[in-house]
């Protein structure tokens, strides 16, 4: 099956054109960009002097049709003055089987001049001490499907180092801010599952045995693309449910969305504080 996303020279041209469009529309790049996953979109609503651009205006950017995503870029300032770009909508590998859907957005942000990418998502929890509503700071990940958006690239830089993919200094900054705020933020390991079906209880037990603390259907292709592009990366996961078999609840997308909604305000205000704290260090 051919890819639904631009590749090769067409992708390179789209990145150049997209970065020029962003410069023209918004001026200089903010230092920080955020991919808003389910439950996190509220952070974009509190931005001041916000300006928006639909993904349709940016060549090669995906138009995912996932419930709860609107496919627009929002650029504005937090109340504390941190200028950020927020992506409302991300491509998921389960939509097409192709894991390169975020290549154009992430490389365009880098070409524009962004330095730090914050990836957020909704996840299933694999730990009893991390119930639905908990926030987890991603310290490392498991690429369970063993898929890579870098497959097919040539050149030495495709052999991208992932030993410090989740930036230690950014994590220290955000953990310190969480402590100041009294927000119980714990670090943990995120496991990518391809989806779109939820996991079986046996798969959840396997991921637990591998050392995972949370499971979700996004984020890992994004961090690979971002590290390959030379961006520093931070990850925040909102637990919306216990993993399959860890509670009596049947898993549905509606359940994850409604649990995400319940915690949306807290997640958004924590994210805003995390962005303020990171901004102060750049
Ligand atoms: N599994 C995979 N992805 C998810 C889950 C889950 O339990 N919850 C939210 N996203």
mmCIF file of C-alpha atoms and ligand atoms in Angstrom:
data_model
loop_
_atom_site.group_PDB
_atom_site.id
_atom_site.type_symbol
_atom_site.label_atom_id
_atom_site.label_comp_id
_atom_site.label_asym_id
_atom_site.label_seq_id
_atom_site.Cartn_x
_atom_site.Cartn_y
_atom_site.Cartn_z
ATOM 1 C CA UNK A 1 0.000 0.000 0.000
ATOM 2 C CA UNK A 2 1.408 3.413 -0.864
ATOM 3 C CA UNK A 3 1.782 5.951 1.933
ATOM 4 C CA UNK A 4 -1.005 8.485 2.514
ATOM 5 C CA UNK A 5 1.709 10.975 3.560
ATOM 6 C CA UNK A 6 4.350 12.873 1.586
ATOM 7 C CA UNK A 7 7.762 11.216 1.447
ATOM 8 C CA UNK A 8 11.233 11.999 0.097
ATOM 9 C CA UNK A 9 11.705 15.114 -2.066
ATOM 10 C CA UNK A 10 8.013 16.045 -1.889
ATOM 11 C CA UNK A 11 8.201 15.980 1.928
ATOM 12 C CA UNK A 12 11.409 18.050 1.936
ATOM 13 C CA UNK A 13 9.732 20.700 -0.275
ATOM 14 C CA UNK A 14 6.625 20.697 1.945
ATOM 15 C CA UNK A 15 8.781 21.299 5.034
ATOM 16 C CA UNK A 16 10.521 24.284 3.385
ATOM 17 C CA UNK A 17 7.199 25.744 2.207
ATOM 18 C CA UNK A 18 5.487 25.049 5.521
ATOM 19 C CA UNK A 19 8.255 26.742 7.527
ATOM 20 C CA UNK A 20 7.998 29.787 5.210
ATOM 21 C CA UNK A 21 4.214 29.889 5.722
ATOM 22 C CA UNK A 22 4.658 29.738 9.518
ATOM 23 C CA UNK A 23 7.250 32.542 9.425
ATOM 24 C CA UNK A 24 4.947 34.679 7.325
ATOM 25 C CA UNK A 25 1.863 34.013 9.441
ATOM 26 C CA UNK A 26 3.360 34.034 12.955
ATOM 27 C CA UNK A 27 6.854 35.570 12.638
ATOM 28 C CA UNK A 28 9.744 34.056 14.539
ATOM 29 C CA UNK A 29 9.184 30.550 15.931
ATOM 30 C CA UNK A 30 8.365 30.098 19.613
ATOM 31 C CA UNK A 31 10.948 27.977 21.444
ATOM 32 C CA UNK A 32 8.339 25.403 22.479
ATOM 33 C CA UNK A 33 5.691 23.456 20.557
ATOM 34 C CA UNK A 34 3.150 21.074 22.093
ATOM 35 C CA UNK A 35 1.206 18.194 20.558
ATOM 36 C CA UNK A 36 -2.121 18.172 22.414
ATOM 37 C CA UNK A 37 -3.490 14.663 22.912
ATOM 38 C CA UNK A 38 -6.936 13.724 24.225
ATOM 39 C CA UNK A 39 -7.658 15.606 27.442
ATOM 40 C CA UNK A 40 -5.002 18.260 26.945
ATOM 41 C CA UNK A 41 -6.645 20.614 24.422
ATOM 42 C CA UNK A 42 -7.802 23.039 27.126
ATOM 43 C CA UNK A 43 -4.279 24.415 27.349
ATOM 44 C CA UNK A 44 -4.735 26.026 23.924
ATOM 45 C CA UNK A 45 -7.950 27.747 25.016
ATOM 46 C CA UNK A 46 -6.219 29.758 27.725
ATOM 47 C CA UNK A 47 -3.515 31.159 25.408
ATOM 48 C CA UNK A 48 -3.509 34.931 25.059
ATOM 49 C CA UNK A 49 -3.350 36.762 21.700
ATOM 50 C CA UNK A 50 -3.921 33.345 20.128
ATOM 51 C CA UNK A 51 -3.701 33.036 16.358
ATOM 52 C CA UNK A 52 -4.796 29.915 14.524
ATOM 53 C CA UNK A 53 -3.921 28.176 11.286
ATOM 54 C CA UNK A 54 -5.739 25.064 10.024
ATOM 55 C CA UNK A 55 -3.489 22.133 9.106
ATOM 56 C CA UNK A 56 -4.924 22.406 5.555
ATOM 57 C CA UNK A 57 -2.753 25.513 5.088
ATOM 58 C CA UNK A 58 0.449 23.587 5.813
ATOM 59 C CA UNK A 59 1.620 21.199 3.096
ATOM 60 C CA UNK A 60 1.877 17.568 4.112
ATOM 61 C CA UNK A 61 0.267 18.056 7.527
ATOM 62 C CA UNK A 62 -2.147 15.202 8.272
ATOM 63 C CA UNK A 63 -5.895 15.612 8.693
ATOM 64 C CA UNK A 64 -6.742 12.892 11.212
ATOM 65 C CA UNK A 65 -10.427 12.274 11.790
ATOM 66 C CA UNK A 66 -10.088 11.149 15.399
ATOM 67 C CA UNK A 67 -12.896 12.231 17.729
ATOM 68 C CA UNK A 68 -11.755 15.199 19.819
ATOM 69 C CA UNK A 69 -9.085 16.509 17.388
ATOM 70 C CA UNK A 70 -9.649 19.679 15.354
ATOM 71 C CA UNK A 71 -6.498 19.868 13.192
ATOM 72 C CA UNK A 72 -5.305 23.383 13.779
ATOM 73 C CA UNK A 73 -2.135 25.050 14.959
ATOM 74 C CA UNK A 74 -2.574 27.671 17.705
ATOM 75 C CA UNK A 75 0.215 30.143 18.518
ATOM 76 C CA UNK A 76 -0.063 32.387 21.556
ATOM 77 C CA UNK A 77 1.284 33.231 25.000
ATOM 78 C CA UNK A 78 0.567 31.767 28.411
ATOM 79 C CA UNK A 79 -0.549 34.289 31.045
ATOM 80 C CA UNK A 80 3.041 34.158 32.375
ATOM 81 C CA UNK A 81 4.381 35.195 28.966
ATOM 82 C CA UNK A 82 5.698 31.932 27.489
ATOM 83 C CA UNK A 83 5.095 31.950 23.728
ATOM 84 C CA UNK A 84 4.171 28.491 22.423
ATOM 85 C CA UNK A 85 2.759 26.704 19.384
ATOM 86 C CA UNK A 86 0.098 24.086 20.076
ATOM 87 C CA UNK A 87 -0.926 21.331 17.658
ATOM 88 C CA UNK A 88 -4.559 20.341 18.068
ATOM 89 C CA UNK A 89 -4.673 17.025 16.199
ATOM 90 C CA UNK A 90 -2.088 14.315 15.525
ATOM 91 C CA UNK A 91 -1.866 11.428 13.095
ATOM 92 C CA UNK A 92 -2.019 7.957 14.628
ATOM 93 C CA UNK A 93 -0.488 4.895 13.006
ATOM 94 C CA UNK A 94 -3.751 2.985 13.483
ATOM 95 C CA UNK A 95 -5.493 5.275 10.975
ATOM 96 C CA UNK A 96 -3.552 3.994 7.964
ATOM 97 C CA UNK A 97 -0.893 1.556 9.152
ATOM 98 C CA UNK A 98 1.701 4.180 8.184
ATOM 99 C CA UNK A 99 3.690 5.654 11.100
ATOM 100 C CA UNK A 100 5.097 8.706 9.220
ATOM 101 C CA UNK A 101 2.029 10.944 9.629
ATOM 102 C CA UNK A 102 3.764 13.367 12.001
ATOM 103 C CA UNK A 103 6.932 13.724 9.882
ATOM 104 C CA UNK A 104 5.776 16.896 8.099
ATOM 105 C CA UNK A 105 4.531 18.703 11.242
ATOM 106 C CA UNK A 106 7.535 17.823 13.409
ATOM 107 C CA UNK A 107 10.174 18.601 10.770
ATOM 108 C CA UNK A 108 8.357 21.807 9.761
ATOM 109 C CA UNK A 109 8.370 22.971 13.403
ATOM 110 C CA UNK A 110 12.102 22.278 13.567
ATOM 111 C CA UNK A 111 12.736 24.118 10.283
ATOM 112 C CA UNK A 112 10.729 27.068 11.618
ATOM 113 C CA UNK A 113 13.046 27.234 14.683
ATOM 114 C CA UNK A 114 11.250 25.372 17.477
ATOM 115 C CA UNK A 115 13.688 23.818 20.006
ATOM 116 C CA UNK A 116 11.516 21.830 22.421
ATOM 117 C CA UNK A 117 8.587 19.539 21.595
ATOM 118 C CA UNK A 118 6.162 18.557 24.360
ATOM 119 C CA UNK A 119 4.149 15.427 23.536
ATOM 120 C CA UNK A 120 0.942 14.785 25.478
ATOM 121 C CA UNK A 121 -1.475 11.861 25.335
ATOM 122 C CA UNK A 122 -4.180 9.867 27.062
ATOM 123 C CA UNK A 123 -3.034 6.460 28.291
ATOM 124 C CA UNK A 124 -4.148 3.327 30.070
ATOM 125 C CA UNK A 125 -2.465 2.841 33.437
ATOM 126 C CA UNK A 126 -0.577 -0.371 34.220
ATOM 127 C CA UNK A 127 -0.019 0.473 37.900
ATOM 128 C CA UNK A 128 -2.574 0.389 40.721
ATOM 129 C CA UNK A 129 -0.795 3.333 42.373
ATOM 130 C CA UNK A 130 -1.470 5.389 39.242
ATOM 131 C CA UNK A 131 -5.295 5.454 38.971
ATOM 132 C CA UNK A 132 -7.328 7.206 36.236
ATOM 133 C CA UNK A 133 -6.792 10.955 36.517
ATOM 134 C CA UNK A 134 -3.066 10.591 37.330
ATOM 135 C CA UNK A 135 -0.472 12.459 35.324
ATOM 136 C CA UNK A 136 2.716 10.643 34.311
ATOM 137 C CA UNK A 137 5.948 12.177 33.081
ATOM 138 C CA UNK A 138 7.413 9.902 30.413
ATOM 139 C CA UNK A 139 10.978 8.894 31.341
ATOM 140 C CA UNK A 140 11.415 6.246 28.632
ATOM 141 C CA UNK A 141 9.337 4.162 26.261
ATOM 142 C CA UNK A 142 8.800 0.750 24.728
ATOM 143 C CA UNK A 143 8.183 0.570 20.992
ATOM 144 C CA UNK A 144 6.124 -2.634 21.167
ATOM 145 C CA UNK A 145 5.131 -2.704 17.457
ATOM 146 C CA UNK A 146 8.818 -2.160 16.563
ATOM 147 C CA UNK A 147 7.795 0.246 13.810
ATOM 148 C CA UNK A 148 9.829 3.306 12.870
ATOM 149 C CA UNK A 149 9.001 6.461 10.895
ATOM 150 C CA UNK A 150 12.694 6.538 9.881
ATOM 151 C CA UNK A 151 12.484 3.336 7.783
ATOM 152 C CA UNK A 152 13.536 4.068 4.223
ATOM 153 C CA UNK A 153 15.711 7.082 5.055
ATOM 154 C CA UNK A 154 19.322 6.984 3.961
ATOM 155 C CA UNK A 155 22.360 8.549 5.605
ATOM 156 C CA UNK A 156 24.039 8.052 8.946
ATOM 157 C CA UNK A 157 21.607 10.166 10.939
ATOM 158 C CA UNK A 158 18.844 7.578 10.575
ATOM 159 C CA UNK A 159 20.753 5.574 13.228
ATOM 160 C CA UNK A 160 19.328 7.926 15.781
ATOM 161 C CA UNK A 161 20.396 7.588 19.439
ATOM 162 C CA UNK A 162 17.377 6.941 21.666
ATOM 163 C CA UNK A 163 19.297 6.432 24.933
ATOM 164 C CA UNK A 164 18.253 9.869 26.230
ATOM 165 C CA UNK A 165 15.165 10.465 24.107
ATOM 166 C CA UNK A 166 13.183 12.027 26.976
ATOM 167 C CA UNK A 167 15.249 15.041 27.992
ATOM 168 C CA UNK A 168 16.525 14.698 31.549
ATOM 169 C CA UNK A 169 16.965 18.418 32.232
ATOM 170 C CA UNK A 170 13.428 19.197 31.029
ATOM 171 C CA UNK A 171 12.065 16.416 33.230
ATOM 172 C CA UNK A 172 13.881 17.791 36.298
ATOM 173 C CA UNK A 173 12.435 21.232 35.587
ATOM 174 C CA UNK A 174 8.888 19.917 35.276
ATOM 175 C CA UNK A 175 9.157 17.616 38.312
ATOM 176 C CA UNK A 176 10.329 20.565 40.400
ATOM 177 C CA UNK A 177 7.376 22.693 39.217
ATOM 178 C CA UNK A 178 4.964 19.823 39.989
ATOM 179 C CA UNK A 179 6.350 19.613 43.538
ATOM 180 C CA UNK A 180 5.875 23.366 43.995
ATOM 181 C CA UNK A 181 2.283 23.054 42.773
ATOM 182 C CA UNK A 182 1.479 20.012 44.935
ATOM 183 C CA UNK A 183 0.694 18.008 41.779
ATOM 184 C CA UNK A 184 1.561 14.311 42.229
ATOM 185 C CA UNK A 185 3.599 13.776 39.071
ATOM 186 C CA UNK A 186 5.532 10.511 38.753
ATOM 187 C CA UNK A 187 7.920 9.383 36.077
ATOM 188 C CA UNK A 188 7.134 6.214 34.190
ATOM 189 C CA UNK A 189 7.661 4.166 31.061
ATOM 190 C CA UNK A 190 5.184 4.506 28.196
ATOM 191 C CA UNK A 191 4.495 1.530 25.963
ATOM 192 C CA UNK A 192 3.215 2.122 22.438
ATOM 193 C CA UNK A 193 0.539 -0.311 21.228
ATOM 194 C CA UNK A 194 -0.526 0.020 17.595
ATOM 195 C CA UNK A 195 -4.296 -0.183 18.172
ATOM 196 C CA UNK A 196 -6.937 0.768 17.260
ATOM 197 C CA UNK A 197 -8.299 -2.170 19.291
ATOM 198 C CA UNK A 198 -7.506 -2.011 22.995
ATOM 199 C CA UNK A 199 -5.075 -4.544 24.435
ATOM 200 C CA UNK A 200 -5.951 -7.961 25.807
ATOM 201 C CA UNK A 201 -5.369 -8.650 29.523
ATOM 202 C CA UNK A 202 -2.499 -10.982 28.508
ATOM 203 C CA UNK A 203 -0.871 -8.192 26.499
ATOM 204 C CA UNK A 204 -1.221 -5.854 29.485
ATOM 205 C CA UNK A 205 0.487 -8.442 31.743
ATOM 206 C CA UNK A 206 3.281 -8.753 29.159
ATOM 207 C CA UNK A 207 3.779 -4.969 29.031
ATOM 208 C CA UNK A 208 3.858 -4.878 32.844
ATOM 209 C CA UNK A 209 6.483 -7.618 32.847
ATOM 210 C CA UNK A 210 8.508 -5.545 30.377
ATOM 211 C CA UNK A 211 8.476 -2.666 32.856
ATOM 212 C CA UNK A 212 5.824 -0.417 31.298
ATOM 213 C CA UNK A 213 3.762 1.899 33.505
ATOM 214 C CA UNK A 214 1.296 3.133 30.868
ATOM 215 C CA UNK A 215 0.071 2.099 27.433
ATOM 216 C CA UNK A 216 -1.217 4.169 24.529
ATOM 217 C CA UNK A 217 -1.561 4.393 20.754
ATOM 218 C CA UNK A 218 0.563 7.444 19.941
ATOM 219 C CA UNK A 219 3.649 9.436 20.948
ATOM 220 C CA UNK A 220 6.426 6.940 20.127
ATOM 221 C CA UNK A 221 6.588 7.649 16.351
ATOM 222 C CA UNK A 222 6.516 11.359 17.287
ATOM 223 C CA UNK A 223 9.467 11.187 19.694
ATOM 224 C CA UNK A 224 11.508 9.213 17.152
ATOM 225 C CA UNK A 225 10.826 11.867 14.496
ATOM 226 C CA UNK A 226 11.571 14.675 16.947
ATOM 227 C CA UNK A 227 14.869 13.207 18.162
ATOM 228 C CA UNK A 228 15.912 12.539 14.576
ATOM 229 C CA UNK A 229 15.108 16.198 13.800
ATOM 230 C CA UNK A 230 17.227 17.344 16.767
ATOM 231 C CA UNK A 231 14.422 18.568 19.011
ATOM 232 C CA UNK A 232 14.496 18.176 22.797
ATOM 233 C CA UNK A 233 11.403 16.252 23.954
ATOM 234 C CA UNK A 234 9.209 16.091 27.048
ATOM 235 C CA UNK A 235 6.217 13.737 27.411
ATOM 236 C CA UNK A 236 3.136 13.922 29.634
ATOM 237 C CA UNK A 237 0.507 11.180 29.815
ATOM 238 C CA UNK A 238 -2.953 11.492 31.389
ATOM 239 C CA UNK A 239 -4.284 8.169 32.704
ATOM 240 C CA UNK A 240 -7.874 7.729 31.529
ATOM 241 C CA UNK A 241 -8.428 4.086 32.549
ATOM 242 C CA UNK A 242 -6.727 1.023 33.991
ATOM 243 C CA UNK A 243 -5.236 -1.276 31.342
ATOM 244 C CA UNK A 244 -7.410 -4.163 30.105
ATOM 245 C CA UNK A 245 -8.007 -6.751 32.817
ATOM 246 C CA UNK A 246 -6.804 -4.477 35.644
ATOM 247 C CA UNK A 247 -10.341 -3.313 36.424
ATOM 248 C CA UNK A 248 -13.826 -4.666 35.728
ATOM 249 C CA UNK A 249 -14.530 -1.891 33.271
ATOM 250 C CA UNK A 250 -14.923 -2.657 29.540
ATOM 251 C CA UNK A 251 -12.705 -0.320 27.500
ATOM 252 C CA UNK A 252 -14.186 2.052 24.936
ATOM 253 C CA UNK A 253 -12.972 5.216 23.235
ATOM 254 C CA UNK A 254 -15.958 7.038 24.791
ATOM 255 C CA UNK A 255 -14.786 5.989 28.258
ATOM 256 C CA UNK A 256 -11.264 7.302 27.639
ATOM 257 C CA UNK A 257 -12.661 10.576 26.248
ATOM 258 C CA UNK A 258 -15.089 11.085 29.142
ATOM 259 C CA UNK A 259 -12.373 10.371 31.722
ATOM 260 C CA UNK A 260 -10.027 12.710 29.824
ATOM 261 C CA UNK A 261 -12.718 15.398 29.956
ATOM 262 C CA UNK A 262 -13.117 15.020 33.740
ATOM 263 C CA UNK A 263 -9.449 15.790 34.252
ATOM 264 C CA UNK A 264 -9.025 18.227 31.375
ATOM 265 C CA UNK A 265 -8.918 21.384 33.449
ATOM 266 C CA UNK A 266 -6.264 20.080 35.839
ATOM 267 C CA UNK A 267 -4.206 18.632 32.977
ATOM 268 C CA UNK A 268 -4.384 21.901 31.028
ATOM 269 C CA UNK A 269 -3.363 24.071 33.961
ATOM 270 C CA UNK A 270 -0.527 21.717 34.859
ATOM 271 C CA UNK A 271 0.668 21.718 31.236
ATOM 272 C CA UNK A 272 0.617 25.515 31.177
ATOM 273 C CA UNK A 273 2.749 25.634 34.339
ATOM 274 C CA UNK A 274 5.148 23.050 32.883
ATOM 275 C CA UNK A 275 5.518 25.223 29.755
ATOM 276 C CA UNK A 276 6.174 28.308 31.894
ATOM 277 C CA UNK A 277 8.850 26.415 33.833
ATOM 278 C CA UNK A 278 10.529 25.129 30.654
ATOM 279 C CA UNK A 279 10.356 28.577 29.055
ATOM 280 C CA UNK A 280 12.303 30.034 31.982
ATOM 281 C CA UNK A 281 15.182 27.625 31.325
ATOM 282 C CA UNK A 282 15.570 28.343 27.594
HETATM 283 N N1 LIG B 1 -4.779 1.358 25.789
HETATM 284 C C1 LIG B 1 -4.292 1.992 24.716
HETATM 285 N N2 LIG B 1 -4.465 3.284 24.487
HETATM 286 C C2 LIG B 1 -5.164 3.992 25.391
HETATM 287 C C3 LIG B 1 -5.702 3.406 26.540
HETATM 288 C C4 LIG B 1 -5.492 2.022 26.750
HETATM 289 O O1 LIG B 1 -5.928 1.423 27.746
HETATM 290 N N3 LIG B 1 -6.329 4.393 27.234
HETATM 291 C C5 LIG B 1 -6.171 5.543 26.527
HETATM 292 N N4 LIG B 1 -5.463 5.304 25.403
#
